[in-house]
Amino acid sequence: MSELTFIETQFPIARLSAESYKERKANLGQTLTRLGKWWGRKPLVLVRACILGMLMPASADPKKDREIFLKLMTMDAEGLWRRRKAVIADRDLLGEASSFADEWADADEDTRDELRYTIWQSFSPEAKTRLEARRRFPLTREKFDVLPYEQKLKHCLRPEHVDGPNDLAWTEINAHLKATASSLSELVEQLGQKRFGHRPRVGDAFCGGGSIPFEAARIGCDAFGSDLNPVAALLTWASLNLTGGGREVQQRIRNAQEDAFAKADTQVTAWGIEHNEQGWRADAFLYCAEVKPAGCDYAIPLAPGWVVGEKLRAIGVLARDSSGHRVNVDIHNQAPDELWSTAKSGRTGTVRDSRVLDPFDSDRSWPIEALRGPEGLRRWEKSDLVPRSGDVFQERLYCIRWVRPDGSRVYLAPTDADLTREAKVLALLRQRLSEWWAKGFLPSAAMPTDGEKTEEPIRTRGWTHWHHLFTPRQLLLNGLLAELMSGDDKAVMAATMLAVGRLANWNSRLSRWHTGVVHDKGEDVFSNQALNTLFNFSCRPLLALKTSWFIFDSPSSMKVQPGKVEASDARSIAVNADLWITDPPYADAVNYHELADFFLAWDEKILPRVFPEWIPDARRALAVRGTGEDFKRSMVEVYSNLARHMPDAGLQMVQFTHQDPAVWADLGMILWAAGLRVTAAWTVATETPAGGIKKGNYVQGTVLLVLRKRLRPEDGFLDEVYPLVEDEVRRQIDSMRALDEGGEPNFGDTDYQLAAYAAALRVLTQYQTLDGQDVGHELFRARPANAGRGRRAVAAEKSRFEQVIERGIQIACDYLVPRGLEMVWQGLTADERLYLRALDVESRGERRQGVYQELARGFGVREVKPLLHADKANSTRVRTPGEFGRKDLEGDGFGGTKLRQLLFAVHTTATEEKPEAGMRFLKDELRDYWSDRQRLITILDWIANLGQVEAMSHWVADSQAARLLAGRLRSDHG
Ligand SMILES: C[S@@+](CC[C@H](N)C(=O)[O-])C[C@H]1O[C@@H](n2cnc3c(N)ncnc32)[C@H](O)[C@@H]1O
């Protein structure tokens, strides 16, 4: 067997969680997000850590390995100091921007973050240069060094922003790894040579937005990325060749984009479609739908609320005109208090709970579904660009935000002249439509009628083609910019597709109008993973599209190792890689193929010209998705294929994000059936703050499974395998605990649980058969219809494979004894252990229901619910003695245990504020009181300490009572 790698022995998950969260929070500041939208991009810092962890050999000295690994990632003390970020003091910032003083004073810390950005954007280049010179680092090294890791990160750049470790660190890294590198790419090359005989090749067969190939190429690997979806392939290609393509290509793109933008500006100005008679320029157009329900004399403009702009206290007020047949939306800026607070309360909104409300008669409302009629809405024809006069849903421009020559803004209702300009926009578009369709500057394809996500626009508005998701004004600008970018330069053509995609995302009938204290603006379509239609929405004029249009603000010199990108089905990839790192669409609810069609529709003509070898279609039939039988089969095919395309010394990593640990086992089985064996597993919190773990509000972690080929398939027998699994689980937990000793904890409870799975899988996946049964056969064997997975499956219905995995978790559960309870643990029942372990887990901030259910499963207890106070998904905790009260003091389960009696005694002590009654109760109820006394005291002492833990403030009274009672028991001599 080839030597173990770092990631197969340990991984700094707490630090990486914090780093991943920092990267996520940067939103548009993330390196690849500027290229365009993709769902579930993996943080680059995580990818870097995974690749380095898979390349770096593990030595006999794990502490030293960890030290060196952290140095490589600039996540050690010295690296963090190297990453410290000089900032402009708020005082200096505001000194240059006195007009923001009031807003600053009113803003909370989160809003200030956004405000800093807005203020910065408002500065002239001269002011920016002046302030840049005043940047400084606010902390001394001494003060910085004592901060906890997450606090330090607030003052740091991301690892990708510095050029790796310093010289001193390189000396230590080289000494430990027997290398001679002075940069990450040199080290990567040397590690690859040692392990594989060449520069390492990293492949990703589900590359999506390109994080994995891009980061691999950036740190010097030969990268290969492929995705079934050509939009994803385009993003990945662009990450390698544009973001990582160096200054020259970026400058070419920037020039072409600037040129097109300037020409578009001249054209828009010449058309006169964004300027009014005074020469003011529009910087936002707001539209809403309008319906005229049967029996209503007027059409009602629709919006859930009529706040138009927070900053200018702008609102819309609905009023009937003199004829009574038309409703005007009067726009007020700086609305008086009363009007403002009424509008803010949402009471004037004309849609609520799927009903249209009559703004002038509070007793009248109509269900929206009924307005659509029994037959549904008229389906728009391809040539429709706006609703026809008989359509149920009309559309109207109800407000324009103008910028006056002095730079101030004002919201106004459209005038007749504005409506004439609207008509002109439509006419201009109609003149160009056929040509732009033919040349591919505008989408012309129909939306799939049977899609899960496309169903909504079709049903709720009658929109049938992708271009129906855009107003004429949006189509005119997008088409114009696309036309002005034409040429034959591959990089520029690719950039055009990306830029047009970004325009589409930020400027569509599905772009929500967002009002906020700092600014009011249009949102992107994909702020969620759907195609939700809106009653009112934003439309951006040209100048408001600038940030979406430009792919690069200022060209950077980053140049990555050239890579290869394909748009292939992962089952048919024929490229070899030493490390396959994949993030499959595993049980995630994202309909990549449908959502990406929103972008693909814009690329239909140009994509085949730029990438003739790619099929310009999402090929939905081939998309891997769901969790059922077909899904498992395709996953086994994919991973068998990847295993065939990797050397014996190669490694794979499968990343997936899922809350329910029960799905881990399924994935383990899939990979096992694909001829791979698990060598390690880690969870990194990628989606929410590591700090949030303590507050208990985090959502998801990304699980990383590390795998190798099963080279010598063996046949195993359950009675031999069980003890091996037990040993492996214990060994795994011991080694994690050793790393957890002292200092900051690396691992949480789910990490231990996952590690137990992994340890069980590590043993099991060495075998091809267990008691003569093949794993592939077990994976696909028919289960009784109601068997379900995990908890619901009764033992008899579980495969022997699953039984061994479950046994591994049980062993882990038993082995992970809360500190301080070691002496009493053996004598406790499963219910008692579950309660105390759950309490232990809770004290570390865990609030997810699934984790408590998994614990119950681990202890073999059928129901954890009776032990829990609230079982809402993210606020689960254990009942306190007070919350149990007198209830359930007997029975087969927890009610009948000594611990339950003890909790009641604690409760009695708390209510009576003295321990006598509690002690009496114990003496009366517990037959073995005297022999149990010491054990009871140990548990009481443990409970007494709980109240001091930050996350356990609700235990303070019961903990004090436990302390009192323990003291009383101690002094009880009969
Ligand atoms: C979770 S995403 C990958 C995200 C990616 N790691 C990133 O950082 O952006 C899963 C990807 O699998 C792709 N996919 C689905 N079925 C596929 C198949 N049969 N072959 C290749 N890719 C497929 C989807 O298009 C999607 O981009």
Coordinates of N, CA and C in Angstrom, one line a residue, residues 301-389:
P301 N -53.1 47.7 -9.6 CA -51.6 47.5 -9.7 C -51.2 46.6 -8.5
L302 N -50.4 45.6 -8.8 CA -50.1 44.6 -7.8 C -48.7 44.8 -7.2
A303 N -48.6 44.8 -5.9 CA -47.3 44.7 -5.1 C -47.7 44.4 -3.7
P304 N -46.8 43.6 -3.1 CA -47.0 43.2 -1.7 C -46.9 44.4 -0.8
G305 N -46.2 45.5 -1.2 CA -46.1 46.7 -0.4 C -45.7 47.8 -1.3
W306 N -45.9 49.0 -0.9 CA -45.7 50.2 -1.8 C -44.6 51.1 -1.3
V307 N -43.6 50.5 -0.5 CA -42.4 51.3 -0.2 C -41.6 51.2 -1.5
V308 N -41.2 52.4 -1.9 CA -40.4 52.4 -3.2 C -38.9 52.6 -2.9
G309 N -38.6 53.4 -1.9 CA -37.2 53.6 -1.6 C -37.1 54.1 -0.2
E310 N -36.2 53.3 0.6 CA -36.0 53.6 2.0 C -35.3 55.0 2.2
K311 N -34.2 55.1 1.3 CA -33.3 56.2 1.6 C -34.0 57.5 1.4
L312 N -34.9 57.6 0.4 CA -35.6 58.8 0.1 C -37.0 58.8 0.7
R313 N -37.3 57.8 1.6 CA -38.6 57.6 2.1 C -39.7 57.8 1.0
A314 N -39.4 57.1 -0.1 CA -40.3 57.2 -1.2 C -41.4 56.1 -1.1
I315 N -42.6 56.4 -1.4 CA -43.7 55.4 -1.4 C -44.6 55.7 -2.6
G316 N -45.4 54.6 -2.9 CA -46.5 54.8 -3.9 C -47.8 54.8 -3.1
V317 N -48.7 55.7 -3.5 CA -50.0 55.8 -2.9 C -51.0 55.6 -4.0
L318 N -51.9 54.6 -3.9 CA -52.9 54.3 -4.9 C -54.1 55.3 -4.8
A319 N -54.5 55.8 -5.9 CA -55.6 56.7 -5.9 C -56.4 56.5 -7.3
R320 N -57.7 56.6 -7.2 CA -58.5 56.5 -8.5 C -58.5 57.8 -9.2
D321 N -58.4 57.8 -10.5 CA -58.5 59.1 -11.2 C -60.0 59.5 -11.2
S322 N -60.2 60.7 -11.9 CA -61.6 61.3 -11.8 C -62.6 60.4 -12.4
S323 N -62.2 59.6 -13.4 CA -63.2 58.7 -14.0 C -63.6 57.5 -13.1
G324 N -62.7 57.2 -12.2 CA -62.9 56.1 -11.3 C -62.5 54.8 -11.9
H325 N -62.1 54.8 -13.2 CA -61.7 53.5 -13.8 C -60.3 53.2 -13.9
R326 N -59.5 54.2 -13.5 CA -58.1 54.0 -13.5 C -57.4 54.3 -12.1
V327 N -56.5 53.4 -11.8 CA -55.8 53.7 -10.5 C -54.4 54.2 -10.8
N328 N -54.2 55.4 -10.2 CA -52.8 56.0 -10.3 C -52.0 55.5 -9.2
V329 N -50.7 55.4 -9.4 CA -49.7 55.2 -8.4 C -49.0 56.5 -8.2
D330 N -49.4 57.3 -7.2 CA -48.8 58.5 -6.9 C -47.5 58.3 -6.1
I331 N -46.4 58.9 -6.6 CA -45.2 58.6 -5.9 C -44.8 59.8 -5.0
H332 N -44.5 59.6 -3.8 CA -44.1 60.6 -2.8 C -42.7 60.4 -2.4
N333 N -41.9 61.4 -2.5 CA -40.5 61.3 -1.9 C -40.6 62.0 -0.5
Q334 N -39.8 61.6 0.4 CA -39.8 62.2 1.8 C -41.2 62.2 2.3
A335 N -41.8 61.0 2.3 CA -43.2 60.9 2.7 C -43.4 61.4 4.1
P336 N -44.5 62.0 4.5 CA -44.7 62.4 5.9 C -44.8 61.2 6.7
D337 N -44.6 61.3 8.0 CA -44.5 60.2 8.9 C -45.7 59.2 8.8
E338 N -46.9 59.7 8.8 CA -48.0 58.9 8.8 C -48.1 58.0 7.5
L339 N -47.9 58.6 6.4 CA -48.0 57.9 5.2 C -46.8 56.8 5.1
W340 N -45.7 57.3 5.6 CA -44.5 56.4 5.6 C -44.7 55.2 6.4
S341 N -45.2 55.4 7.6 CA -45.3 54.2 8.5 C -46.4 53.3 8.0
T342 N -47.5 53.9 7.4 CA -48.5 53.0 6.8 C -47.9 52.1 5.7
A343 N -47.2 52.8 4.8 CA -46.6 52.0 3.7 C -45.6 51.0 4.2
K344 N -44.8 51.4 5.2 CA -43.8 50.5 5.8 C -44.5 49.2 6.4
S345 N -45.7 49.5 7.0 CA -46.3 48.3 7.7 C -46.8 47.3 6.6
G346 N -46.8 47.7 5.4 CA -47.2 46.7 4.3 C -48.8 46.7 4.2
R347 N -49.5 47.5 5.0 CA -50.9 47.5 4.9 C -51.5 47.9 3.6
T348 N -50.7 48.7 2.9 CA -51.3 49.2 1.6 C -51.0 48.2 0.5
G349 N -50.3 47.2 0.7 CA -50.0 46.2 -0.3 C -51.3 45.6 -1.0
T350 N -51.2 45.3 -2.2 CA -52.4 44.8 -2.9 C -52.4 43.3 -3.2
V351 N -51.3 42.6 -2.8 CA -51.4 41.2 -2.8 C -50.9 40.7 -1.4
R352 N -51.6 39.7 -0.9 CA -51.2 39.1 0.4 C -51.8 37.7 0.4
D353 N -51.1 36.7 0.9 CA -51.5 35.4 1.0 C -52.2 34.9 -0.3
S354 N -51.6 35.1 -1.4 CA -52.1 34.6 -2.7 C -53.5 35.2 -3.0
R355 N -53.8 36.4 -2.5 CA -55.1 37.1 -2.9 C -54.8 38.5 -3.3
V356 N -55.6 39.0 -4.3 CA -55.5 40.4 -4.7 C -56.4 41.2 -3.8
L357 N -55.9 42.2 -3.2 CA -56.8 43.0 -2.3 C -57.2 44.3 -3.0
D358 N -58.5 44.6 -2.8 CA -58.9 45.9 -3.4 C -58.4 47.0 -2.5
P359 N -57.6 48.0 -3.1 CA -57.0 49.0 -2.2 C -58.1 50.0 -1.7
F360 N -59.3 50.0 -2.3 CA -60.3 51.0 -1.8 C -61.4 50.3 -1.1
D361 N -61.4 49.0 -0.9 CA -62.5 48.4 -0.2 C -61.9 47.2 0.5
S362 N -61.7 47.3 1.8 CA -60.9 46.3 2.5 C -61.7 45.0 2.6
D363 N -63.0 45.0 2.2 CA -63.8 43.8 2.3 C -63.7 43.0 1.0
R364 N -63.0 43.5 0.0 CA -63.0 42.8 -1.2 C -61.6 42.3 -1.5
S365 N -61.6 41.0 -1.9 CA -60.3 40.4 -2.3 C -60.6 39.2 -3.2
W366 N -59.6 38.8 -4.0 CA -59.9 37.7 -5.0 C -58.7 36.8 -4.9
P367 N -59.0 35.5 -4.9 CA -57.8 34.5 -5.0 C -57.1 34.6 -6.3
I368 N -55.8 34.7 -6.3 CA -55.1 34.9 -7.6 C -55.3 33.7 -8.5
E369 N -55.3 32.5 -7.9 CA -55.5 31.3 -8.7 C -56.8 31.4 -9.5
A370 N -57.8 31.9 -8.9 CA -59.1 31.9 -9.6 C -59.1 32.9 -10.7
L371 N -58.3 34.0 -10.6 CA -58.2 35.0 -11.7 C -57.6 34.3 -12.9
R372 N -56.8 33.3 -12.7 CA -56.1 32.7 -13.9 C -57.2 31.9 -14.6
G373 N -58.3 31.6 -14.0 CA -59.4 30.9 -14.7 C -59.2 29.4 -14.8
P374 N -60.3 28.7 -15.1 CA -60.2 27.2 -15.0 C -59.3 26.7 -16.1
E375 N -59.1 27.4 -17.2 CA -58.3 26.9 -18.3 C -56.8 27.3 -18.1
G376 N -56.6 28.2 -17.2 CA -55.2 28.7 -17.0 C -55.1 29.9 -17.9
L377 N -54.0 30.5 -17.9 CA -53.7 31.8 -18.6 C -53.5 31.5 -20.1
R378 N -53.7 32.5 -20.9 CA -53.3 32.4 -22.3 C -51.8 32.2 -22.4
R379 N -51.3 31.3 -23.2 CA -49.9 31.1 -23.3 C -49.4 32.1 -24.3
W380 N -48.3 32.8 -23.9 CA -47.8 33.8 -24.8 C -47.2 33.1 -26.0
E381 N -47.3 33.8 -27.2 CA -46.7 33.3 -28.4 C -45.3 33.9 -28.4
K382 N -44.5 33.2 -29.3 CA -43.1 33.6 -29.3 C -42.9 35.1 -29.6
S383 N -43.8 35.7 -30.5 CA -43.6 37.1 -30.8 C -44.1 38.0 -29.8
D384 N -44.8 37.5 -28.8 CA -45.3 38.5 -27.7 C -44.1 39.0 -26.9
L385 N -44.1 40.3 -26.7 CA -43.1 40.9 -25.8 C -43.7 41.5 -24.6
V386 N -44.9 41.9 -24.7 CA -45.7 42.5 -23.6 C -47.0 41.9 -23.6
P387 N -47.8 42.0 -22.5 CA -49.1 41.3 -22.5 C -50.0 41.9 -23.6
R388 N -50.9 41.1 -24.1 CA -51.9 41.6 -25.0 C -53.1 42.2 -24.2
S389 N -53.9 43.0 -24.9 CA -54.8 43.8 -24.1 C -55.8 42.9 -23.4

